[in-house]
Amino acid sequence: MKLTAVRNFLNETGDISRFTGRFFAEAFKPRYEFAELLRQAFFVGYKSLPLVAVTAFIMGLVITIQSRPTLVEFGAEAWLPKMVSVSLVREIAPVITALICAGKIGSGIGAELGSMKVTEQIDAMEVSGTNPFKYLVATRVMATTLTIPILAVLADAVSLYGGYLGANIHGVVSWDLYWNQVFDTLAFSDVLPSVIKTFFFGFAIGIIGCYKGYNSNKGTEGVGRSANSAVVVSSLLVFILDLLAVQIIDILRLT
Amino acid sequence: MIPQTNIAPEMDTVLSAPVIQLKNVSKSFGKNHVLKDFNLDLNKGENVVVLGKSGSGKSVLIKCIIGLIKPDSGTISVLGKNIPELNHTELDKIRAKVGFLFQSNALYDSMTVRQNLEFPLRRHRAKMTKSEIDNLIIEALTNVGLAHTVDMQPSELSGGMKKRIALARTLILKPEIILYDEPTTGLDPITGKEISNLMCELAKKYNTSSIIISHDLNCVKIVANRIVMLIDGKCYAQGNFESLKNSTDKQVQQFFQ
Ligand SMILES: Nc1ncnc2c1ncn2[C@@H]1O[C@H](COP(=O)(O)OP(=O)(O)OP(=O)(O)O)[C@@H](O)[C@H]1O
Ligand SMILES: [Mg+2]
């Protein structure tokens, strides 16, 4: 019983690796599907931007409000902008963005490709002289890989703005002072690794969504299952990648 | 034991090499042996109907012909090329000349009817101008009597309309060979008859050859030059409509009741 679960897990890991290998083998050879890539990138950004922005704003606000009492206790209230900006930019904004996209984009890709698979639309593309792997998978994976970092940077900015409002609810921090403190604290070595890791988040979300959809089993039930497991697996993968990123940044002493 | 009602196709001229020739094609999924040494010739200008029970492997058969499923063994020659041996580019060249109507229609439901019809055109005929494409789209839609649906989404169409749009998308490339997977299933008898007549007209007008999968006897009667019975993965019997209808074999008889 347990053994089959382990075997299934290993099988699936192997299949996903092979799928990723196929992506690298096919995505960078002509013919390039630029128009479709742009369309997908637009969709990814357009679909998740409002949700990402609202969530990032609330997180910035809430983290600031909740960090405040502790700092006040130590008489370190002036450090509030420093502290929240580091946790927002290094960790909270990128991970929140990735999780929202895993939920919204990952499930969308899984369901869309899954239903295209079971209704033979993928076969129809192939018959119409189109490599469906390139047209559907490569474009979507590239779109998430390129768009999610942009969303994450926007989330950084919005959450810092939320932090500014949060700092002004009970205390008074002027606009200039707040941003001066934030940019004093944030070094290049905070921003760059946290942006780099979002490329990997984006890639993971795209690849898992496509893998689940593209290998959907027959029937509408299979479509639902693809969408669902796309979200579960890609969210988990976001955390695992985040853990790895922290370790790597730590080893390189970038912090 | 096997009654081979061997009747030559009802054609004025028996033309040179067949456009499609399957030799000893076998395909199994695990223990499920779907095709066993299946043989079939399709001559130029001929409409061959494949009859068989649900699940007997008819869809698998024509998917092998278009290269969507790779057979385990045997040769499938289409317009002189052996399909299982071709690479992607060579396959695309053949596929530009072969139309395929999917049993499930397979319309792209994220695209409008116009975009659905444009898709194969843009893919297979890269050098067309916008107005040439528009003209072809209108011509193809007029052929199936649905010119007014050009800007609709597939979800707004009825089942029969979807089938006709799928047919238009198949025909828009003016293929030399057309593979129809159940073109009239799920249609009312009147529309079914219209589609069958349309298939005959098109075959004459553009001199196409086709393989048609169908259970619909009215359709079979109208379009078939020859009928092939697919039973137990083999070509069990073949002949024209009348000869099979009057066959005394039990398995053949079942289809004509
Ligand atoms: N991709 C596949 N994987 C495994 N088995 C398959 C696959 N495709 C088809 N089969 C099996 O092959 C057999 C033939 O299927 P096929 O779709 O060709 O039937 P059919 O003759 O077209 O039936 P219908 O008239 O219902 O469309 C079925 O038993 C089916 O389960
Ligand atoms: Mg079928």
PDB file of C-alpha atoms in Angstrom, chain A residues 55-153:
ATOM      1  CA  THR A  55      -3.564  40.767  -1.343  1.00  0.00           C
ATOM      2  CA  ALA A  56      -0.151  42.437  -1.324  1.00  0.00           C
ATOM      3  CA  PHE A  57      -1.676  45.668  -0.049  1.00  0.00           C
ATOM      4  CA  ILE A  58      -3.463  43.910   2.783  1.00  0.00           C
ATOM      5  CA  MET A  59      -0.382  41.889   3.715  1.00  0.00           C
ATOM      6  CA  GLY A  60       1.737  45.055   3.884  1.00  0.00           C
ATOM      7  CA  LEU A  61      -0.852  46.772   6.032  1.00  0.00           C
ATOM      8  CA  VAL A  62      -1.416  43.851   8.366  1.00  0.00           C
ATOM      9  CA  ILE A  63       2.243  42.940   8.859  1.00  0.00           C
ATOM     10  CA  THR A  64       3.022  46.533   9.762  1.00  0.00           C
ATOM     11  CA  ILE A  65       0.144  46.852  12.204  1.00  0.00           C
ATOM     12  CA  GLN A  66       1.043  43.582  13.874  1.00  0.00           C
ATOM     13  CA  SER A  67       4.790  44.194  14.093  1.00  0.00           C
ATOM     14  CA  ARG A  68       4.282  47.574  15.692  1.00  0.00           C
ATOM     15  CA  PRO A  69       3.455  46.624  19.333  1.00  0.00           C
ATOM     16  CA  THR A  70       6.577  44.460  19.689  1.00  0.00           C
ATOM     17  CA  LEU A  71       8.829  47.198  18.382  1.00  0.00           C
ATOM     18  CA  VAL A  72       7.121  49.771  20.618  1.00  0.00           C
ATOM     19  CA  GLU A  73       7.819  47.534  23.602  1.00  0.00           C
ATOM     20  CA  PHE A  74      11.544  47.770  22.846  1.00  0.00           C
ATOM     21  CA  GLY A  75      11.314  51.426  22.089  1.00  0.00           C
ATOM     22  CA  ALA A  76      12.338  50.662  18.540  1.00  0.00           C
ATOM     23  CA  GLU A  77       9.284  52.065  16.831  1.00  0.00           C
ATOM     24  CA  ALA A  78      11.439  53.984  14.383  1.00  0.00           C
ATOM     25  CA  TRP A  79      12.664  50.670  13.009  1.00  0.00           C
ATOM     26  CA  LEU A  80       9.219  49.707  11.771  1.00  0.00           C
ATOM     27  CA  PRO A  81       9.751  50.611   8.104  1.00  0.00           C
ATOM     28  CA  LYS A  82      13.085  48.796   8.065  1.00  0.00           C
ATOM     29  CA  MET A  83      11.688  45.636   9.512  1.00  0.00           C
ATOM     30  CA  VAL A  84       8.555  45.325   7.460  1.00  0.00           C
ATOM     31  CA  SER A  85      10.259  46.205   4.194  1.00  0.00           C
ATOM     32  CA  VAL A  86      12.751  43.384   4.598  1.00  0.00           C
ATOM     33  CA  SER A  87      10.135  40.763   5.362  1.00  0.00           C
ATOM     34  CA  LEU A  88       7.786  42.007   2.646  1.00  0.00           C
ATOM     35  CA  VAL A  89      10.331  42.176  -0.155  1.00  0.00           C
ATOM     36  CA  ARG A  90      12.381  39.132   0.744  1.00  0.00           C
ATOM     37  CA  GLU A  91       9.607  36.754   1.509  1.00  0.00           C
ATOM     38  CA  ILE A  92       6.003  37.773   1.733  1.00  0.00           C
ATOM     39  CA  ALA A  93       5.349  39.534  -1.567  1.00  0.00           C
ATOM     40  CA  PRO A  94       7.072  36.953  -3.818  1.00  0.00           C
ATOM     41  CA  VAL A  95       5.512  33.961  -2.088  1.00  0.00           C
ATOM     42  CA  ILE A  96       2.038  35.494  -1.909  1.00  0.00           C
ATOM     43  CA  THR A  97       2.232  36.369  -5.609  1.00  0.00           C
ATOM     44  CA  ALA A  98       3.347  32.851  -6.485  1.00  0.00           C
ATOM     45  CA  LEU A  99       0.628  31.245  -4.400  1.00  0.00           C
ATOM     46  CA  ILE A 100      -2.084  33.398  -5.911  1.00  0.00           C
ATOM     47  CA  CYS A 101      -0.818  32.600  -9.384  1.00  0.00           C
ATOM     48  CA  ALA A 102      -0.601  28.898  -8.532  1.00  0.00           C
ATOM     49  CA  GLY A 103      -4.273  29.055  -7.559  1.00  0.00           C
ATOM     50  CA  LYS A 104      -5.469  31.233 -10.376  1.00  0.00           C
ATOM     51  CA  ILE A 105      -3.148  30.544 -13.301  1.00  0.00           C
ATOM     52  CA  GLY A 106      -2.060  27.005 -12.459  1.00  0.00           C
ATOM     53  CA  SER A 107      -5.608  25.738 -12.094  1.00  0.00           C
ATOM     54  CA  GLY A 108      -6.666  27.668 -15.204  1.00  0.00           C
ATOM     55  CA  ILE A 109      -3.934  26.112 -17.323  1.00  0.00           C
ATOM     56  CA  GLY A 110      -4.620  22.657 -15.909  1.00  0.00           C
ATOM     57  CA  ALA A 111      -8.335  22.905 -16.636  1.00  0.00           C
ATOM     58  CA  GLU A 112      -7.936  24.490 -20.068  1.00  0.00           C
ATOM     59  CA  LEU A 113      -5.358  22.033 -21.393  1.00  0.00           C
ATOM     60  CA  GLY A 114      -7.184  19.173 -19.695  1.00  0.00           C
ATOM     61  CA  SER A 115     -10.438  19.952 -21.444  1.00  0.00           C
ATOM     62  CA  MET A 116      -8.620  20.528 -24.728  1.00  0.00           C
ATOM     63  CA  LYS A 117      -7.071  17.109 -24.298  1.00  0.00           C
ATOM     64  CA  VAL A 118     -10.279  15.220 -23.569  1.00  0.00           C
ATOM     65  CA  THR A 119     -12.220  16.944 -26.347  1.00  0.00           C
ATOM     66  CA  GLU A 120      -9.460  16.124 -28.874  1.00  0.00           C
ATOM     67  CA  GLN A 121      -8.634  19.794 -29.485  1.00  0.00           C
ATOM     68  CA  ILE A 122      -4.964  19.042 -28.922  1.00  0.00           C
ATOM     69  CA  ASP A 123      -5.128  16.296 -31.561  1.00  0.00           C
ATOM     70  CA  ALA A 124      -6.930  18.725 -33.866  1.00  0.00           C
ATOM     71  CA  MET A 125      -4.061  21.202 -33.537  1.00  0.00           C
ATOM     72  CA  GLU A 126      -1.572  18.526 -34.364  1.00  0.00           C
ATOM     73  CA  VAL A 127      -3.528  17.591 -37.479  1.00  0.00           C
ATOM     74  CA  SER A 128      -3.615  21.285 -38.448  1.00  0.00           C
ATOM     75  CA  GLY A 129       0.142  21.425 -38.812  1.00  0.00           C
ATOM     76  CA  THR A 130       0.838  22.796 -35.351  1.00  0.00           C
ATOM     77  CA  ASN A 131       3.059  21.272 -32.733  1.00  0.00           C
ATOM     78  CA  PRO A 132       0.665  21.466 -29.764  1.00  0.00           C
ATOM     79  CA  PHE A 133       3.495  21.152 -27.272  1.00  0.00           C
ATOM     80  CA  LYS A 134       5.060  24.314 -28.635  1.00  0.00           C
ATOM     81  CA  TYR A 135       1.847  26.175 -29.229  1.00  0.00           C
ATOM     82  CA  LEU A 136       0.179  25.359 -25.921  1.00  0.00           C
ATOM     83  CA  VAL A 137       2.815  24.259 -23.420  1.00  0.00           C
ATOM     84  CA  ALA A 138       5.939  26.212 -24.345  1.00  0.00           C
ATOM     85  CA  THR A 139       4.057  29.505 -24.656  1.00  0.00           C
ATOM     86  CA  ARG A 140       2.268  29.096 -21.339  1.00  0.00           C
ATOM     87  CA  VAL A 141       5.385  28.086 -19.424  1.00  0.00           C
ATOM     88  CA  MET A 142       7.331  31.021 -20.840  1.00  0.00           C
ATOM     89  CA  ALA A 143       4.443  33.359 -20.118  1.00  0.00           C
ATOM     90  CA  THR A 144       4.257  32.404 -16.446  1.00  0.00           C
ATOM     91  CA  THR A 145       8.063  32.444 -16.108  1.00  0.00           C
ATOM     92  CA  LEU A 146       8.267  35.975 -17.466  1.00  0.00           C
ATOM     93  CA  THR A 147       5.099  37.476 -16.022  1.00  0.00           C
ATOM     94  CA  ILE A 148       5.107  36.270 -12.430  1.00  0.00           C
ATOM     95  CA  PRO A 149       8.383  38.122 -11.602  1.00  0.00           C
ATOM     96  CA  ILE A 150       6.810  41.336 -12.909  1.00  0.00           C
ATOM     97  CA  LEU A 151       3.753  40.718 -10.768  1.00  0.00           C
ATOM     98  CA  ALA A 152       6.009  40.038  -7.787  1.00  0.00           C
ATOM     99  CA  VAL A 153       7.835  43.347  -8.210  1.00  0.00           C
TER     100      VAL A 153
END
